[in-house]
Amino acid sequence: MQQGVTAPTRSRARRRGAPSTRADAALPGSRSARRSLRRDLSLLAVVGVLLLGALAATSSVLYTNFYSPSAFVTRYLAMLSEGRAADALAVPGVVVDSAELEAAGLPTTASEALLRRAALAQLTDVRAVAEETRDGVSHVTVEYSAGPYPGKTTFEVERDGWIGVAPAWRFGESPLAVIDLTVHGAMEFTVNGFEIDKRQVSPDGAEADPTASVPLLVFSPGVYSVSVDTAMSATPGVAVLSDSPATGIPIELQAEPTEQFIGVVQERVDQFLADCAAQQVLQPAGCPFGYTVRNRITELPEWSIPQPPQVALEPNGAGWKIPVTGAVAHIDVEVQSLFDGSVWEVAEDVPFQLTGDITVLPDGTASIVVSGAE
């Protein structure tokens, strides 16, 4: 009886101990799983940090290249370099009104004739070199090449709201400048090859003073080459670099008569004197020379111009003038004395002076008026 009791007791003991033995065997696996989970979470955290860093770096690059004040300015300069004058004028803060011109001390009547593609010269090597913000205004400095001239300009840029989540900008001070141009000796000239007539850009129109300057709005930065090249007058030209926004740039240019035009005036003077010499009178009408005789002449006098004078031209407003020029006429005449009837031959050189005014007419021709000098 006792043996029968003992065996079942051992069997129950084994069954009660079995679960404890299996739990103990599972502990090492649980620790490994937790370590793996921690490792995975750490890797995910590192990846997240890297992603956030990449996103921040990308955002910084995008801001610098597309949405910063420097990017705003370099886009404007790219438009000028590509000849996109209309697009450049549409950039916020570029266009100015008369009040802004007056506040900057610039002529309020400045013409917009040069704010076009045909008058633009290319900019190259454009790069922003500095950006500084003071009192909410960003000062962006750029360097560039305008034709053969290196340039450096600082622009004022301020916030102009938002475009979605990106900031928008505008020029706090217009980048336009004013060329105050005075051209002597011509009503027509070219700027970067673009032809202009003073009467088209002057506020006085057809009544424009030929000697007065004409104010012309220009983009800044930009190089502007001014020259005269007509049949009557020409210049080698002068170039200026507009590199300071909202400033005035004075240019004074003296045109010189062309050899062709001087030749035309010389022919006119020669013909004028020949017509005078053809008059067989002592005092040719409308001519700068004459001869006085106190006796009687027996034959009509003969005039000649032994050496035609060489004329020069000098500016006179929008036209030209022949400065006072010395010359000599020669007279041959037979004279009879009123006292005793004697007759003698007179062959004498008669010095005189001439001058002339040349007016350039609206159709481009010239009116040349030669006269004696007083």
Coordinates of C-alpha atoms in Angstrom, one line a residue:
M1 CA 0.0 0.0 0.0
Q2 CA 2.8 2.5 0.8
Q3 CA 4.5 1.8 -2.5
G4 CA 1.4 2.6 -4.4
V5 CA 1.1 5.9 -2.7
T6 CA 4.7 6.9 -3.2
A7 CA 4.8 6.7 -7.0
P8 CA 1.9 9.0 -7.8
T9 CA 3.4 11.6 -5.4
R10 CA 6.7 11.7 -7.4
S11 CA 4.8 12.0 -10.6
R12 CA 2.9 15.1 -9.4
A13 CA 6.1 16.6 -8.3
R14 CA 7.6 16.3 -11.7
R15 CA 4.6 17.8 -13.3
R16 CA 4.7 20.8 -11.0
G17 CA 8.4 21.3 -11.6
A18 CA 8.2 21.1 -15.4
P19 CA 6.8 24.6 -16.1
S20 CA 9.4 26.2 -13.9
T21 CA 12.1 24.5 -15.9
R22 CA 10.7 25.8 -19.3
A23 CA 10.4 29.4 -18.1
D24 CA 14.0 29.4 -17.0
A25 CA 15.0 28.1 -20.4
A26 CA 13.2 31.1 -22.2
L27 CA 14.9 33.9 -20.3
P28 CA 18.0 34.2 -22.5
G29 CA 15.9 34.6 -25.7
S30 CA 13.8 37.5 -24.2
R31 CA 16.9 39.4 -23.4
S32 CA 18.2 39.0 -26.9
A33 CA 14.9 40.3 -28.4
R34 CA 15.0 43.4 -26.2
R35 CA 18.5 44.1 -27.2
S36 CA 17.6 43.7 -30.9
L37 CA 14.6 46.1 -30.4
R38 CA 16.8 48.7 -28.7
R39 CA 19.3 48.4 -31.5
D40 CA 16.6 48.8 -34.2
L41 CA 15.2 51.9 -32.4
S42 CA 18.7 53.4 -32.2
L43 CA 19.2 52.9 -35.9
L44 CA 15.9 54.5 -36.7
A45 CA 16.7 57.4 -34.5
V46 CA 20.1 57.9 -36.3
V47 CA 18.3 57.7 -39.6
G48 CA 15.8 60.2 -38.5
V49 CA 18.5 62.6 -37.4
L50 CA 20.3 62.2 -40.7
L51 CA 17.0 62.8 -42.6
L52 CA 16.3 65.9 -40.6
G53 CA 19.8 67.2 -41.2
A54 CA 19.6 66.5 -44.9
L55 CA 16.2 68.2 -45.0
A56 CA 17.6 71.2 -43.2
A57 CA 20.6 71.3 -45.5
T58 CA 18.4 71.0 -48.5
S59 CA 16.1 73.8 -47.2
S60 CA 19.2 76.0 -46.6
V61 CA 20.4 75.4 -50.2
L62 CA 17.0 76.0 -51.6
Y63 CA 16.7 79.2 -49.7
T64 CA 20.1 80.5 -50.6
N65 CA 19.7 79.6 -54.3
F66 CA 16.1 80.5 -54.9
Y67 CA 14.5 82.4 -52.0
S68 CA 17.1 84.6 -50.4
P69 CA 17.7 88.3 -51.1
S70 CA 20.9 87.4 -52.9
A71 CA 18.9 85.0 -55.2
F72 CA 16.4 87.8 -55.8
V73 CA 19.1 90.2 -56.9
T74 CA 21.0 87.7 -59.1
R75 CA 17.7 86.8 -60.9
Y76 CA 17.3 90.5 -61.7
L77 CA 20.9 90.7 -63.1
A78 CA 20.3 87.5 -65.1
M79 CA 17.3 89.3 -66.8
L80 CA 19.5 92.2 -67.7
S81 CA 22.2 89.9 -69.0
E82 CA 19.7 88.1 -71.2
G83 CA 18.2 91.4 -72.5
R84 CA 14.8 90.8 -70.8
A85 CA 14.2 94.4 -70.1
A86 CA 10.4 94.1 -69.8
D87 CA 10.9 91.3 -67.2
A88 CA 13.4 93.3 -65.3
L89 CA 11.0 96.3 -65.1
A90 CA 8.4 93.9 -63.7
V91 CA 10.6 93.0 -60.7
P92 CA 9.0 94.6 -57.6
G93 CA 10.7 97.9 -56.7
V94 CA 12.4 98.6 -60.1
V95 CA 9.9 101.1 -61.6
V96 CA 10.1 104.6 -60.2
D97 CA 7.7 107.5 -60.3
S98 CA 8.4 111.2 -60.4
A99 CA 8.1 111.5 -56.6
E100 CA 10.8 108.9 -56.1
L101 CA 13.0 110.6 -58.7
E102 CA 12.6 114.0 -57.0
A103 CA 13.3 112.5 -53.6
A104 CA 16.6 111.1 -55.0
G105 CA 17.5 114.5 -56.5
L106 CA 17.0 113.2 -60.1
P107 CA 15.2 114.9 -63.0
T108 CA 11.5 114.0 -62.8
T109 CA 11.2 114.2 -66.6
A110 CA 13.8 111.5 -67.3
S111 CA 12.9 109.5 -70.4
E112 CA 12.3 105.7 -70.4
A113 CA 13.6 105.3 -73.9
L114 CA 16.7 103.3 -72.9
L115 CA 14.7 100.8 -70.7
R116 CA 14.5 98.4 -73.5
R117 CA 16.2 95.3 -74.9
A118 CA 17.9 97.2 -77.8
A119 CA 19.8 99.5 -75.4
L120 CA 21.1 96.8 -73.0
A121 CA 24.6 95.5 -73.0
Q122 CA 25.4 92.0 -71.6
L123 CA 26.5 91.3 -68.1
T124 CA 28.7 88.3 -67.3
D125 CA 30.4 86.7 -64.4
V126 CA 27.6 87.7 -62.0
R127 CA 28.0 86.6 -58.5
A128 CA 26.7 87.7 -55.1
V129 CA 29.7 88.3 -52.7
A130 CA 28.0 89.6 -49.6
E131 CA 24.7 89.9 -47.9
E132 CA 24.1 91.9 -44.7
T133 CA 20.8 92.7 -43.0
R134 CA 20.4 96.0 -41.0
D135 CA 17.2 97.3 -39.6
G136 CA 15.1 94.8 -41.6
V137 CA 16.8 95.8 -44.9
S138 CA 19.1 93.4 -46.7
H139 CA 22.2 94.9 -48.4
V140 CA 23.3 92.5 -51.2
T141 CA 26.6 93.2 -52.9
V142 CA 27.3 91.6 -56.3
E143 CA 30.3 91.6 -58.6
Y144 CA 30.0 91.3 -62.4
S145 CA 31.6 92.2 -65.7
A146 CA 29.8 94.8 -67.9
G147 CA 31.4 94.5 -71.2
P148 CA 35.2 95.0 -70.6
Y149 CA 34.6 96.7 -67.3
P150 CA 34.5 95.0 -63.9
G151 CA 31.8 96.3 -61.6
K152 CA 30.5 96.0 -58.0
T153 CA 27.1 97.2 -56.8
T154 CA 25.2 97.0 -53.5
F155 CA 21.4 96.8 -53.6
E156 CA 18.8 97.4 -50.9
V157 CA 16.3 94.5 -50.6
E158 CA 13.3 94.3 -48.3
R159 CA 10.5 91.8 -47.5
D160 CA 7.5 91.8 -49.7
G161 CA 5.2 89.2 -48.2
W162 CA 5.2 85.5 -48.9
I163 CA 4.8 83.2 -51.9
G164 CA 3.3 80.1 -50.2
V165 CA 5.8 79.3 -47.5
A166 CA 8.7 81.1 -49.3
P167 CA 9.5 84.8 -48.6
A168 CA 9.0 87.3 -51.4
W169 CA 11.3 90.3 -51.9
R170 CA 11.4 93.8 -53.5
F171 CA 14.0 96.4 -54.0
G172 CA 13.9 98.9 -51.2
E173 CA 15.6 101.4 -53.5
S174 CA 15.1 101.2 -57.2
P175 CA 18.2 100.0 -59.1
L176 CA 17.4 102.5 -61.9
A177 CA 19.8 105.4 -62.5
V178 CA 19.7 108.5 -64.7
I179 CA 22.2 109.5 -67.4
D180 CA 22.2 113.2 -67.9
L181 CA 23.4 113.4 -71.5
T182 CA 24.6 116.5 -73.3
V183 CA 25.6 116.1 -77.0
H184 CA 27.0 119.1 -78.8
G185 CA 26.9 119.3 -82.6
A186 CA 24.2 116.8 -83.2
M187 CA 20.5 116.2 -82.5
E188 CA 20.9 112.5 -83.1
F189 CA 23.0 110.0 -81.2
T190 CA 23.2 106.3 -80.3
V191 CA 23.3 104.5 -77.0
N192 CA 24.6 101.0 -77.3
G193 CA 23.7 101.2 -80.9
F194 CA 20.1 102.3 -80.2
E195 CA 19.3 105.5 -82.2
I196 CA 17.8 108.4 -80.3
D197 CA 16.8 111.9 -81.4
K198 CA 16.9 114.6 -78.7
R199 CA 13.4 115.8 -79.8
Q200 CA 12.0 112.4 -79.1
V201 CA 13.2 112.2 -75.5
S202 CA 13.1 115.8 -74.4
P203 CA 10.0 117.0 -72.5
D204 CA 10.0 120.0 -74.9
G205 CA 9.6 117.8 -78.0
A206 CA 10.3 119.5 -81.3
E207 CA 11.1 122.7 -79.4
A208 CA 14.0 121.0 -77.5
D209 CA 17.0 123.2 -76.9
P210 CA 19.8 121.7 -78.9
T211 CA 22.3 122.6 -76.3
A212 CA 20.4 121.3 -73.3
S213 CA 21.0 118.0 -71.7
V214 CA 18.5 115.1 -71.9
P215 CA 17.9 112.9 -68.8
L216 CA 17.5 109.2 -69.6
L217 CA 16.6 106.4 -67.2
V218 CA 18.9 103.4 -67.3
F219 CA 19.2 100.0 -65.7
S220 CA 21.9 99.6 -63.0
P221 CA 24.2 97.9 -63.3
G222 CA 25.0 98.4 -67.0
V223 CA 27.5 99.8 -69.4
Y224 CA 26.3 102.5 -71.8
S225 CA 28.3 103.6 -74.9
V226 CA 27.2 106.9 -76.4
S227 CA 28.3 108.0 -79.8
V228 CA 27.4 110.1 -82.8
D229 CA 27.6 108.6 -86.3
T230 CA 25.8 110.6 -89.0
A231 CA 26.7 111.9 -92.4
M232 CA 27.4 115.3 -90.9
S233 CA 29.0 114.5 -87.5
A234 CA 30.7 111.7 -85.6
T235 CA 32.5 110.9 -82.4
P236 CA 34.7 108.1 -81.3
G237 CA 32.1 107.6 -78.5
V238 CA 32.3 107.4 -74.7
A239 CA 31.3 104.6 -72.4
V240 CA 30.1 104.9 -68.8
L241 CA 29.3 102.2 -66.2
S242 CA 26.1 102.7 -64.3
D243 CA 26.9 100.9 -61.1
S244 CA 25.1 102.9 -58.4
P245 CA 21.3 102.8 -58.1
A246 CA 19.3 106.0 -57.9
T247 CA 22.2 108.3 -59.0
G248 CA 22.8 110.7 -61.8
I249 CA 25.6 110.2 -64.3
P250 CA 26.6 113.3 -66.3
I251 CA 27.9 112.7 -69.8
E252 CA 29.0 115.5 -72.2
L253 CA 29.9 114.7 -75.7
Q254 CA 31.3 116.9 -78.5
A255 CA 30.6 115.7 -82.0
E256 CA 33.0 116.6 -84.8
P257 CA 32.0 117.3 -88.4
T258 CA 32.8 114.5 -90.8
E259 CA 35.2 115.0 -93.7
Q260 CA 32.3 114.4 -96.0
F261 CA 30.3 117.2 -94.5
I262 CA 33.2 119.6 -94.4
G263 CA 33.6 118.8 -98.2
V264 CA 30.0 119.7 -98.8
V265 CA 30.3 123.0 -97.0
Q266 CA 33.5 123.8 -98.8
E267 CA 31.7 123.2 -102.1
R268 CA 28.9 125.5 -101.0
V269 CA 31.4 128.3 -100.0
D270 CA 33.3 127.9 -103.3
Q271 CA 30.1 128.2 -105.3
F272 CA 28.9 131.2 -103.3
L273 CA 32.2 133.0 -104.0
A274 CA 32.1 132.0 -107.7
D275 CA 28.6 133.4 -108.0
C276 CA 29.8 136.6 -106.4
A277 CA 32.8 136.8 -108.7
A278 CA 30.5 136.4 -111.7
Q279 CA 28.8 139.7 -111.0
Q280 CA 30.5 142.4 -113.1
V281 CA 29.9 145.2 -110.7
L282 CA 32.1 147.0 -108.2
Q283 CA 29.9 145.9 -105.3
P284 CA 28.5 142.4 -105.9
A285 CA 25.2 142.0 -104.2
G286 CA 25.0 139.9 -101.1
C287 CA 28.8 139.3 -101.2
P288 CA 31.5 139.9 -98.7
F289 CA 33.8 141.9 -101.0
G290 CA 33.6 145.0 -103.2
Y291 CA 35.7 147.8 -104.6
T292 CA 35.2 151.6 -104.5
V293 CA 36.3 153.9 -107.4
R294 CA 36.1 157.7 -107.3
N295 CA 36.5 157.9 -111.0
R296 CA 34.7 156.5 -114.0
I297 CA 35.2 152.9 -115.1
T298 CA 35.4 152.3 -118.9
E299 CA 34.7 148.6 -118.8
L300 CA 32.9 146.2 -116.6
P301 CA 35.1 144.9 -113.8
E302 CA 36.3 141.3 -113.7
W303 CA 36.4 139.5 -110.3
S304 CA 38.2 136.3 -109.5
I305 CA 39.0 134.2 -106.4
P306 CA 42.7 133.3 -106.8
Q307 CA 42.8 131.0 -103.8
P308 CA 39.4 129.8 -102.3
P309 CA 39.6 129.9 -98.5
Q310 CA 39.7 126.6 -96.7
V311 CA 36.8 126.5 -94.3
A312 CA 36.5 124.9 -90.9
L313 CA 33.4 124.1 -88.9
E314 CA 32.6 124.5 -85.2
P315 CA 29.5 123.6 -83.2
N316 CA 26.7 126.1 -83.0
G317 CA 23.9 124.6 -80.9
A318 CA 22.4 121.7 -82.8
G319 CA 24.1 122.9 -86.0
W320 CA 27.4 124.3 -87.1
K321 CA 29.0 127.5 -88.1
I322 CA 31.9 128.7 -90.2
P323 CA 34.1 130.7 -88.0
V324 CA 35.3 134.1 -89.4
T325 CA 37.6 133.1 -92.2
G326 CA 39.9 135.4 -94.2
A327 CA 40.1 135.3 -98.0
V328 CA 41.1 137.4 -101.0
A329 CA 39.3 138.4 -104.2
H330 CA 41.0 139.9 -107.2
I331 CA 39.6 142.7 -109.4
D332 CA 40.6 143.8 -112.9
V333 CA 39.0 147.0 -114.1
E334 CA 39.9 150.0 -116.4
V335 CA 39.5 153.4 -114.8
Q336 CA 39.3 156.8 -116.4
S337 CA 40.1 160.0 -114.5
L338 CA 37.3 162.5 -114.2
F339 CA 39.8 165.2 -114.0
D340 CA 42.0 164.8 -117.1
G341 CA 40.4 161.8 -118.9
S342 CA 43.5 159.6 -118.4
V343 CA 42.9 155.9 -118.3
W344 CA 44.7 153.2 -116.3
E345 CA 44.3 149.5 -115.5
V346 CA 43.5 148.5 -111.9
A347 CA 44.6 144.9 -110.9
E348 CA 44.2 144.6 -107.1
D349 CA 43.7 142.0 -104.5
V350 CA 40.8 142.8 -102.1
P351 CA 40.9 141.1 -98.7
F352 CA 37.7 140.2 -97.1
Q353 CA 36.2 137.9 -94.4
L354 CA 33.4 135.5 -94.5
T355 CA 31.4 133.4 -92.1
G356 CA 28.4 131.0 -92.3
D357 CA 25.6 129.3 -90.4
I358 CA 24.6 125.6 -91.0
T359 CA 21.3 124.5 -89.7
V360 CA 20.3 120.8 -89.6
L361 CA 16.8 120.5 -90.8
P362 CA 14.2 118.0 -89.5
D363 CA 14.6 115.8 -92.6
G364 CA 18.4 115.4 -91.9
T365 CA 19.5 117.8 -94.6
A366 CA 21.5 121.0 -93.9
S367 CA 20.8 124.7 -94.8
I368 CA 24.1 126.4 -95.4
V369 CA 24.1 130.2 -95.4
V370 CA 27.4 132.0 -96.3
S371 CA 27.8 135.7 -95.6
G372 CA 30.4 138.3 -95.0
A373 CA 31.7 138.9 -91.5
E374 CA 30.7 142.2 -89.9

